[in-house]
Every structure is written in C-alpha cells, then in structure tokens.
Short mmCIF file of C-alpha atoms in Angstrom, two decimals:
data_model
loop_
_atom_site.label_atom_id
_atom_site.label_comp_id
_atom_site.label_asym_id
_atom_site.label_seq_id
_atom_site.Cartn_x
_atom_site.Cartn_y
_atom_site.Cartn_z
CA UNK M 1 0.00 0.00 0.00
CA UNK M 2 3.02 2.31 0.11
CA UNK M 3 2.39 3.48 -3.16
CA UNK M 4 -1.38 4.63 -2.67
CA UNK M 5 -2.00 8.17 -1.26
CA UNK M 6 -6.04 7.68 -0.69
CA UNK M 7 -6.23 6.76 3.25
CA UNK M 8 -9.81 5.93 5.04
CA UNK M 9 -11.57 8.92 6.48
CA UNK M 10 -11.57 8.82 9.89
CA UNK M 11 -14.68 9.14 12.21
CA UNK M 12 -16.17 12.33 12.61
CA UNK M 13 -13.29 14.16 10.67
CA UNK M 14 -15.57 16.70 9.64
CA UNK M 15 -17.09 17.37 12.99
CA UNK M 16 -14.14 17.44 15.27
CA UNK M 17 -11.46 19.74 16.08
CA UNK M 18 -8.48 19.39 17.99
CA UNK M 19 -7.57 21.96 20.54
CA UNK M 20 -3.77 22.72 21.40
CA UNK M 21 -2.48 25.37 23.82
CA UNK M 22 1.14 25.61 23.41
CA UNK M 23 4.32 28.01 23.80
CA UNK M 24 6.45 25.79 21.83
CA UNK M 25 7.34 24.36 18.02
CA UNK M 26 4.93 21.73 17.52
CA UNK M 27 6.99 18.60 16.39
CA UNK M 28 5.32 16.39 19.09
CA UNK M 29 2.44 16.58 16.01
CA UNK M 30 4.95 14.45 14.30
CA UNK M 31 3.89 11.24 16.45
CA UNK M 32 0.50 11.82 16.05
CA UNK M 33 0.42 12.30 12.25
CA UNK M 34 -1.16 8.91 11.74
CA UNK M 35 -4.42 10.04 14.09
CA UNK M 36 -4.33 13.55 13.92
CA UNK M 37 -3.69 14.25 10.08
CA UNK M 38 -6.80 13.98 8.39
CA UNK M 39 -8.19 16.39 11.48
CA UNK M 40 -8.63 20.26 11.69
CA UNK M 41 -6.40 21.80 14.17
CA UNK M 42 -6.82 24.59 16.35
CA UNK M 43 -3.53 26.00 18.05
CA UNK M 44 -3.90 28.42 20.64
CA UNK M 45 -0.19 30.22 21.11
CA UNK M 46 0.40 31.39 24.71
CA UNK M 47 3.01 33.80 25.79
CA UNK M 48 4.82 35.68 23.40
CA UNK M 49 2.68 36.55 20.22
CA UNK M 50 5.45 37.53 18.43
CA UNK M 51 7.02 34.15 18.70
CA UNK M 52 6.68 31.90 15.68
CA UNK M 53 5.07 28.68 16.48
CA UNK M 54 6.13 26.01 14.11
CA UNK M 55 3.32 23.57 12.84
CA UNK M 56 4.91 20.30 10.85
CA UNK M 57 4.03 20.39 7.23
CA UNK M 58 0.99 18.50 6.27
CA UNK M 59 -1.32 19.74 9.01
CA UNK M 60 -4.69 21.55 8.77
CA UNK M 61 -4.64 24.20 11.26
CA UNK M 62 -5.60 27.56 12.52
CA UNK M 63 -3.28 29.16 15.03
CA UNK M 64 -4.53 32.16 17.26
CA UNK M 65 -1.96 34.09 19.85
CA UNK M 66 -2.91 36.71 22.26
CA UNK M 67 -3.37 39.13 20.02
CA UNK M 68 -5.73 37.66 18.09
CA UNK M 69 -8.01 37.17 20.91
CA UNK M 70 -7.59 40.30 22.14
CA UNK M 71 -9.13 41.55 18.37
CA UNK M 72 -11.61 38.48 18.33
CA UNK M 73 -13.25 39.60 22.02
CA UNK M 74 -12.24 42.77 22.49
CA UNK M 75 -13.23 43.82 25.98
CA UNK M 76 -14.01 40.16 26.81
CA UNK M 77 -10.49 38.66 26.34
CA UNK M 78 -9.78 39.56 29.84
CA UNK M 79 -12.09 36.31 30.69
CA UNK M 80 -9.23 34.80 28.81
CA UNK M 81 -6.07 33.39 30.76
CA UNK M 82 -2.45 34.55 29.86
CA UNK M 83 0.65 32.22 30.42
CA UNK M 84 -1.39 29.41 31.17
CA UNK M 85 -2.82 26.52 29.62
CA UNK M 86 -5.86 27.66 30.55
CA UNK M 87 -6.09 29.42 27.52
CA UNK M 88 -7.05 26.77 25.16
CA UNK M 89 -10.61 27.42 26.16
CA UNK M 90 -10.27 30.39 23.57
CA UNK M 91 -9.96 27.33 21.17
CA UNK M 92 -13.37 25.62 22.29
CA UNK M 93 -15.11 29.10 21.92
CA UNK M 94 -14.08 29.90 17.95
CA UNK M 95 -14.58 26.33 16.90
CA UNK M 96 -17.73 25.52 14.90
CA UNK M 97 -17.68 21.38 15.55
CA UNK M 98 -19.58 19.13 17.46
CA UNK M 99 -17.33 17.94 19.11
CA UNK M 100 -14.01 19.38 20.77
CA UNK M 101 -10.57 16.45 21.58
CA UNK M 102 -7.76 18.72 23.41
CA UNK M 103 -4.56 17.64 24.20
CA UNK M 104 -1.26 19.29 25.75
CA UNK M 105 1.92 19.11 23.90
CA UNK M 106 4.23 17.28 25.94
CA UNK M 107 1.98 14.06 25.42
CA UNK M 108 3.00 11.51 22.84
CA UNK M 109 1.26 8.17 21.74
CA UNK M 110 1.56 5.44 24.45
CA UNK M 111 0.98 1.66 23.53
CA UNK M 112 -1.13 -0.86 24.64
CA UNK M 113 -0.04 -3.92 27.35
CA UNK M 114 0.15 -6.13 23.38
CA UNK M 115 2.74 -3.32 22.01
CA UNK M 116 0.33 -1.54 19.77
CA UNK M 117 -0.01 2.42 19.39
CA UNK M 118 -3.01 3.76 20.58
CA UNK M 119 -5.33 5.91 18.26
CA UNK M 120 -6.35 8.19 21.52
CA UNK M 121 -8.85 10.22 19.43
CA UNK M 122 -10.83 7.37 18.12
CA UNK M 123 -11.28 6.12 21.56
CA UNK M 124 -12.28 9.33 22.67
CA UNK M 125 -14.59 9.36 19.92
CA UNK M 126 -16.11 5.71 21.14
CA UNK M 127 -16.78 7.26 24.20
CA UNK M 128 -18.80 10.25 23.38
CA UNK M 129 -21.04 8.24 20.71
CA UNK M 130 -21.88 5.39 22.92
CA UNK M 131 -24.54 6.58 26.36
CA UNK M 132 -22.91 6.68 29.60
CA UNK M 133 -25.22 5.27 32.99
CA UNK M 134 -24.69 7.76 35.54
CA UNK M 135 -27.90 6.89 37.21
CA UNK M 136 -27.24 2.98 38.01
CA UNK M 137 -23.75 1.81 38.26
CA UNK M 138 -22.74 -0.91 36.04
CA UNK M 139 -20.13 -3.70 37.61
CA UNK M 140 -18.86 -4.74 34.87
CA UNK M 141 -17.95 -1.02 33.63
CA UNK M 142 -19.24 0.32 30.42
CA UNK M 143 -21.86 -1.92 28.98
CA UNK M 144 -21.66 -0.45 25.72
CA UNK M 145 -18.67 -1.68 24.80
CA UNK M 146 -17.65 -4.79 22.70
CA UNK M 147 -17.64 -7.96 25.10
CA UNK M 148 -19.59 -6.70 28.20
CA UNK M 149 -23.68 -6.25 28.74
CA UNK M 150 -25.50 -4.52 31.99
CA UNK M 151 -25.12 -7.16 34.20
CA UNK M 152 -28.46 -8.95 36.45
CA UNK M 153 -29.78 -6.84 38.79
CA UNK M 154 -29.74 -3.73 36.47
CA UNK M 155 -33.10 -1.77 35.67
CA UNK M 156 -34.29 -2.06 31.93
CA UNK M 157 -35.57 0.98 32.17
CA UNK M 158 -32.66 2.86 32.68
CA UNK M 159 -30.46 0.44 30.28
CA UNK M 160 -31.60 3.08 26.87
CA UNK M 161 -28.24 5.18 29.24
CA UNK M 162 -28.00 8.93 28.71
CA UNK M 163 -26.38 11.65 26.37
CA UNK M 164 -22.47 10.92 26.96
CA UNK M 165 -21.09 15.04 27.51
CA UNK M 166 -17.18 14.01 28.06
CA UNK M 167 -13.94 11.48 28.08
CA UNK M 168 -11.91 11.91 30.18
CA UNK M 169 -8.85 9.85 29.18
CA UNK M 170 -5.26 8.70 31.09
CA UNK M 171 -1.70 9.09 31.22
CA UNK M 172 0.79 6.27 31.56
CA UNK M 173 4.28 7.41 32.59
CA UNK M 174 4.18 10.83 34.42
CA UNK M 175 0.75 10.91 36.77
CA UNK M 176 -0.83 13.74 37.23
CA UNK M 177 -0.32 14.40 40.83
CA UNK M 178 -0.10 17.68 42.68
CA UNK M 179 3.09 19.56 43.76
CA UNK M 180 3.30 18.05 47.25
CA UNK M 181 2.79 14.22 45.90
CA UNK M 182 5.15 15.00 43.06
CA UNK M 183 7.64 16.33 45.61
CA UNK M 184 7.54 12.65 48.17
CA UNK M 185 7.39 10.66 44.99
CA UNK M 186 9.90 12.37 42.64
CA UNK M 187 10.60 8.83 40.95
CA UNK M 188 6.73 7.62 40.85
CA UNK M 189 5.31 6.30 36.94
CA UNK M 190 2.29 5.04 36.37
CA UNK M 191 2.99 1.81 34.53
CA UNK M 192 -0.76 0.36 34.98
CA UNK M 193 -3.04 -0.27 31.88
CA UNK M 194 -6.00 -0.59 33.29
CA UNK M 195 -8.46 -2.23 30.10
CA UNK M 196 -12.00 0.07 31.63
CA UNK M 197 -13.96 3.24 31.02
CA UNK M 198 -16.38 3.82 33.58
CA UNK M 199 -18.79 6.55 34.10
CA UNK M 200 -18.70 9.10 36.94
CA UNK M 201 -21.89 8.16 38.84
CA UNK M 202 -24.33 11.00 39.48
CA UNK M 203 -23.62 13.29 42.38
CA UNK M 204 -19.95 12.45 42.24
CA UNK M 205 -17.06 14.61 41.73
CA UNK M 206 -13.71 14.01 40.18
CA UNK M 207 -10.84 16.19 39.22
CA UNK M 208 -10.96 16.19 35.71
CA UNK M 209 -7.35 16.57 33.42
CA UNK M 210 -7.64 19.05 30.59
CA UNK M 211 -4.39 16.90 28.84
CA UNK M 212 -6.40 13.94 27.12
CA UNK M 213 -10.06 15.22 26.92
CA UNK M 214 -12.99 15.00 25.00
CA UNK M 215 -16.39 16.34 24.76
CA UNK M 216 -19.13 17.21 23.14
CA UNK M 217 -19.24 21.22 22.43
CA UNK M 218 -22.91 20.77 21.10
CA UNK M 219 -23.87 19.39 24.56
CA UNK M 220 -21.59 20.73 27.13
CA UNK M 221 -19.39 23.33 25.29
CA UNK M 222 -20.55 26.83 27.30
CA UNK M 223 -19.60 24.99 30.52
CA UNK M 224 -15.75 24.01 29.82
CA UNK M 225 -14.73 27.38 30.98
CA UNK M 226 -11.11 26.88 32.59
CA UNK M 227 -11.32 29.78 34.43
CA UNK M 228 -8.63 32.67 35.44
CA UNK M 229 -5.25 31.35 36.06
CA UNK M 230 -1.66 31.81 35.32
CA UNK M 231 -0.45 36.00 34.80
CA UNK M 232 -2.02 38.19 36.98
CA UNK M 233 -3.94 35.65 38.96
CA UNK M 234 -3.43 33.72 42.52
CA UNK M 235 -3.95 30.84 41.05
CA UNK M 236 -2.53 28.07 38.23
CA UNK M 237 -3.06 24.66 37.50
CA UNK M 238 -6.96 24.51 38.77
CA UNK M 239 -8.00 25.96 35.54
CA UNK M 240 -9.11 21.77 34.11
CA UNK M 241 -10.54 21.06 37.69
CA UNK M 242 -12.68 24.02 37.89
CA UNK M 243 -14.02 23.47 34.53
CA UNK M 244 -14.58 19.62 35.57
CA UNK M 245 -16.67 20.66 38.90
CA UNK M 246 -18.97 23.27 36.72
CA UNK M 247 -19.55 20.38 34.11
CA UNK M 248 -20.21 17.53 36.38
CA UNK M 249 -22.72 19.70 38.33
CA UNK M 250 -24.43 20.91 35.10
CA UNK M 251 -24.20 18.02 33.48
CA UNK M 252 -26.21 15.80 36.65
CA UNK M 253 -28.67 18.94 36.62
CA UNK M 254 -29.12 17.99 32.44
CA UNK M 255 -29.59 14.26 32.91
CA UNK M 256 -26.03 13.68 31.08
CA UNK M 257 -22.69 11.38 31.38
CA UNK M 258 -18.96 11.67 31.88
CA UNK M 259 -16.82 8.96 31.27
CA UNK M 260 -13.19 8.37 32.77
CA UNK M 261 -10.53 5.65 31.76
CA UNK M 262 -9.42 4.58 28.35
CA UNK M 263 -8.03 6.00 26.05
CA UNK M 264 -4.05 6.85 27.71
CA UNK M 265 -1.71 8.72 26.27
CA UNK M 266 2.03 8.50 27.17
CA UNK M 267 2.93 11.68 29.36
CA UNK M 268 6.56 12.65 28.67
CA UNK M 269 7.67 15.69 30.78
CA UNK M 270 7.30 16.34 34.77
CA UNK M 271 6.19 20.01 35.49
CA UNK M 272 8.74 21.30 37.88
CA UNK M 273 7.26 20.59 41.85
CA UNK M 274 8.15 23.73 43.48
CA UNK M 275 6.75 26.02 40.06
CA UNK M 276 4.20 23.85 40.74
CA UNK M 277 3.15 24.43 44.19
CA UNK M 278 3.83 28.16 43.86
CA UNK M 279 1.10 28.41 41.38
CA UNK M 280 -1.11 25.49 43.47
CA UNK M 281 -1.04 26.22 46.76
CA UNK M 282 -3.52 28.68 47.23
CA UNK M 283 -5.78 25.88 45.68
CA UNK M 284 -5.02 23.08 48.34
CA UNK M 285 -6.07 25.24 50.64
CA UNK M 286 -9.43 26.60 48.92
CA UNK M 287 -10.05 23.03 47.55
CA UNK M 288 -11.29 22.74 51.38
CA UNK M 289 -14.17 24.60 50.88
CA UNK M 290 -14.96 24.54 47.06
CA UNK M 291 -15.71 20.53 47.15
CA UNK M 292 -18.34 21.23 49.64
CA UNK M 293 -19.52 24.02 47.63
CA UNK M 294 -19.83 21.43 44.20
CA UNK M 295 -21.30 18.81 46.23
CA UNK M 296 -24.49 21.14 47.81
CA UNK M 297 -24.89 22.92 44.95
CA UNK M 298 -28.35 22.87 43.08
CA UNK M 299 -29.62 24.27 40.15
CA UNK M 300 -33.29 25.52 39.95
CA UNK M 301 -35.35 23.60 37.23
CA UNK M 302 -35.87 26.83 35.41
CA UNK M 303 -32.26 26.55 33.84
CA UNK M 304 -32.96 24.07 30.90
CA UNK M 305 -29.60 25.38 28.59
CA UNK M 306 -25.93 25.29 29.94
CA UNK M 307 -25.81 28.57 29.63
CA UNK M 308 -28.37 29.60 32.08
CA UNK M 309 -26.81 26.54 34.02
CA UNK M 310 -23.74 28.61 33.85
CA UNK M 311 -24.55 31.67 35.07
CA UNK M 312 -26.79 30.49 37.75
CA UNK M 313 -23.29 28.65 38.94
CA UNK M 314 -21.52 31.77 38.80
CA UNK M 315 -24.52 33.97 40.94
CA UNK M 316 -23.80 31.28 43.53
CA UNK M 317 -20.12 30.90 42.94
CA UNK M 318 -20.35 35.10 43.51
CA UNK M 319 -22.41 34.71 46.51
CA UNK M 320 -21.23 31.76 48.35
CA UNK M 321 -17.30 31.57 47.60
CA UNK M 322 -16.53 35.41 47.10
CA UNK M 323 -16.82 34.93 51.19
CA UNK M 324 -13.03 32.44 51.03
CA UNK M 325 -11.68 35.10 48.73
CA UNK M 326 -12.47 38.06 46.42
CA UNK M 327 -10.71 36.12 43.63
CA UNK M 328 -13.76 34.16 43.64
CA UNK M 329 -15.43 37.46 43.19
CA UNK M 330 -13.31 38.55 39.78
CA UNK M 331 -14.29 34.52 38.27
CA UNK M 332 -17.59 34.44 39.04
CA UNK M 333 -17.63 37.86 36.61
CA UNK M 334 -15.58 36.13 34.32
CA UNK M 335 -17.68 33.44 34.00
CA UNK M 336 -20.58 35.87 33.13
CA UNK M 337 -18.50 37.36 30.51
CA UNK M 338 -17.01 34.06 29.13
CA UNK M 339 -20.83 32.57 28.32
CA UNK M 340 -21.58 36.15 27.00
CA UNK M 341 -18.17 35.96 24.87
CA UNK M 342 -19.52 32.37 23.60
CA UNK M 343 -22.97 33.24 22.61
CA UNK M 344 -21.84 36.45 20.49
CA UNK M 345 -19.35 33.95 18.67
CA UNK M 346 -21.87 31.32 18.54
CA UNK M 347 -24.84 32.59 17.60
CA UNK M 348 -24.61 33.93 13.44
CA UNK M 349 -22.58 32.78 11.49
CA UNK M 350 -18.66 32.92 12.13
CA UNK M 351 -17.20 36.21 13.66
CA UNK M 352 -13.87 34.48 14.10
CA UNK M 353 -11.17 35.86 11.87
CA UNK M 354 -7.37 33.52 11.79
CA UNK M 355 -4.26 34.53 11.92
CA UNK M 356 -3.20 31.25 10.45
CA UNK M 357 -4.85 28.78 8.61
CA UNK M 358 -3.43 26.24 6.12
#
C-alpha cells in the first residue's frame, strides 16, 4: 500500500477539532500524524505573540496568539487566561464542531499492554457516541462496549443510558499528581493499563485533566470554561478542575454522562514541583471549601440550557465563595463574561477571523 495516497476517512473528521495550547514548536504533532492528520487543528499560542510557532508540514490548522483574541473579544479577552494553559478554552469558543478532543503538547502516543499504538482520538470518539449510565452503576464497567452487557440486577428501564457530555482519558508514565505528591514521589510512573472506562456516577465529583479530553461542544461546550489562572492571577493549574466541577454539576442537573478511563496517552515531561506548588497552593487550601460548595450545589429547574446553568453557577459561585476570597469574586464575573463571549461567537454565522490557517 506504500504506493497509494487515498487513506480511510476517519470518524467524525468533519465534525471534530483538535484543541492545542502551546508556547512551543509543535513537532510532538509528528507522532501523532497517523491520528491527527486527516483532522482540523486549532492552536492556541500562549506567551509571546510575536514568537513563531512552528506547525509540521501537512497539518490543517488555525493558530490564534494573544493578540488575536484580544481583536476576536475585544473587551471580553480579559475572561481569557495569559501564560497558562488555561487558555485553550479560547480554542473551544471559535470552533464551529460538534465535538471538541484537546490535548497538551508534551503528550506523545503510548501503547497498549500487546505493544500496539493507541489511536487516543478514536477512543475518545467511542466514548462520546456510545450513552454513559450515571444513574445505576454498572459492575462490569461500560456496557456499551464490545464484550460486556449490563449485568443482572440492572433496571431495563434505565439500560436506553443517557447523552455521553465528556472522556476523560489517562496518562501512563508521568501521573498527574499535585506539587506536594510529586515532591515525596519524585521517581513515581504510572505503569498500569488498566483495560475500563467507567462513568462518573451521578452526584460524584472528580478532578478532571484538561491533557487527554474530550467532549461534546454541542452538549456541554458553554460549561468548559477553565477559568482565570496563570499571569495576573493567585492561582494556576486549577483551571481543568474548575471546569470539571462546573460540568459535572451541570451536566447531573441535564440528565447527562462523563466517562473516565481509556483511552491513555504516554505523558513525557514532569512540570517542575516547586513552580508547581507556587502556582497550586492557594488551591489546596481553597479546595477545602470549594468541594463542599460542588457537592451542595443545586440548580433551579428553570435553567434548561448550559448557559443559564452557567450563570446560575456563577450567581452562587459570587455569593457563596466570594466569602473564602475576592478572587472568587473577579471569576464568578468572568464566568458571566465568558458565556456572553460564547454566545456572540456562537450565535450567526462565524465572527472568528485567523491569523493562520493552512
């Protein structure tokens, strides 16, 4: 076949984008050519926008840096995050597909326990087009997939499952552990391949990675907000987890599913401990009192869209958290602006303009 240039056409090629925040030449692309190729790109350039990001030949992308934001939103880029990953939410706002697979630059293609690569996306892409069961848990994990059923004892009724919103996908090599567990296990890899995708069970939380993600932007898109982080702000490396508590509550208030597990990717680089906890510590200590918050909080029946989901979450997140800290204060008014920032660039036609695009 070496000879023939017609390849299949992936799933969903036309209704998928892939989301990269990045400060850096792009060459771990390279790897991924195989998955990511037929795909539409969309690079969103932190730091320096005068720095030339290099994209490998071959690739269909769009690249937006800071200043194209700042023309896109105007006013409203300052819901935005600067030096910080945070900002590939930018990416999830100007896309016009279904569905949204993000992943961070420093993660290459891992293999299974049998030696073969794993197509991440097209797991990914399993998992949002097959229900989830929040509402019953299944033993034997995901029914839906090939080889396993709902096992006896599980309601009929609720076996038709329900709308899956996100994957949530793995890392083998580096974990993704926080400053102070990175810092008493310097040496720790995660070396386990664990064959399962489960989904989060309603009412339960989880601290959801932003490095292997996918979801649907039809469903869930106005509520994967990652928040203010990085320059300027007392705060880094929440910005994933914050959007992962919003979701899960909005998505248990909609009736929908989140899935965790399969696919893994291989996670190359450890983040530097002490940067880390610098940028995290604040968080440990808040985490104490925004879990609670999550947990108790309830959305009135009235809000039928995310986006009135969204901004009902950040009325309370105003009210009930500005007490911990006024930062709490400045996101719960970003929040407003970031679902009023989506529904100008979402609602006629495309407003986006590239700086990029080959």
């Amino acid at each position: 076949m070496a000879g023939s240039s017609v390849k299949p056409t992936p799933i969903l090629k036309d209704e998928l984008d892939i989301v990269i925040p990045t400060i850096r030449n792009l060459d771990f692309l390279e790897m991924w050519r195989p998955f990511f190729e037929q795909y539409h790109l969309i690079i969103v350039q932190d730091g320096d926008p005068s720095k030339i990001i290099k994209v490998p030949d071959g690739f269909d992308y769009e690249l937006y840096n800071r200043n194209d934001i700042n023309r896109i939103l105007g006013p409203k880029a300052s819901c935005i995050s600067f030096k910080d990953s945070a900002c590939r939410c930018f990416g999830y706002m100007v896309s016009k597909k279904k569905y949204i697979y993000t992943i961070d630059d420093d993660c290459f293609v891992a293999k299974n326990p049998s030696g073969e690569l794993i197509n991440a996306l097209e797991q990914h892409i399993k998992n949002l087009l097959s229900p989830s069961t929040p509402f019953f848990f299944n033993t034997l994990y995901d029914p839906y997939r090939e080889g396993a059923d709902f096992v006896r004892g599980y309601p009929f009724s609720l076996r038709e499952g329900a709308p899956t919103a996100v994957s949530h996908g793995l890392w083998l090599n580096i974990p993704d552990y926080d400053a102070p567990t990175q810092l008493v296990k310097p040496r720790e890899r995660n070396t386990r391949y664990v064959d399962a995708v489960l989904t989060v069970p309603k009412g339960t939380l989880f601290p959801m990675c932003g490095m292997n993600l996918g979801f649907n932007r039809e469903l869930i898109g106005p509520a994967m907000y990652f928040g203010l982080m990085g320059d300027g702000q007392p705060i880094g490396r929440y910005d994933d987890m914050w959007a992962g508590w919003c979701m899960k509550v909005i998505c248990d208030h909609m009736g929908w599913g989140v899935k965790t597990g399969l696919p893994y990717i291989w996670h190359s680089k450890a983040s530097n401990p002490f940067v880390n906890l610098k940028k995290e510590y604040k968080g440990i200590y808040w985490q104490e009192d925004l879990i609670p918050f999550f947990q108790s909080a309830v959305l009135p029946k009235e809000c039928v869209t995310v986006q009135q989901c969204y901004i009902e979450l950040a009325k309370q997140v105003k009210e009930k958290l500005g007490k911990v800290d006024p930062y709490f204060i400045k996101l719960a008014d970003a929040m407003v602006t970031w679902i009023e920032a989506w529904d100008e660039l979402n609602s006629s036609g495309e407003k986006s303009s590239k700086s990029t695009s080959k």
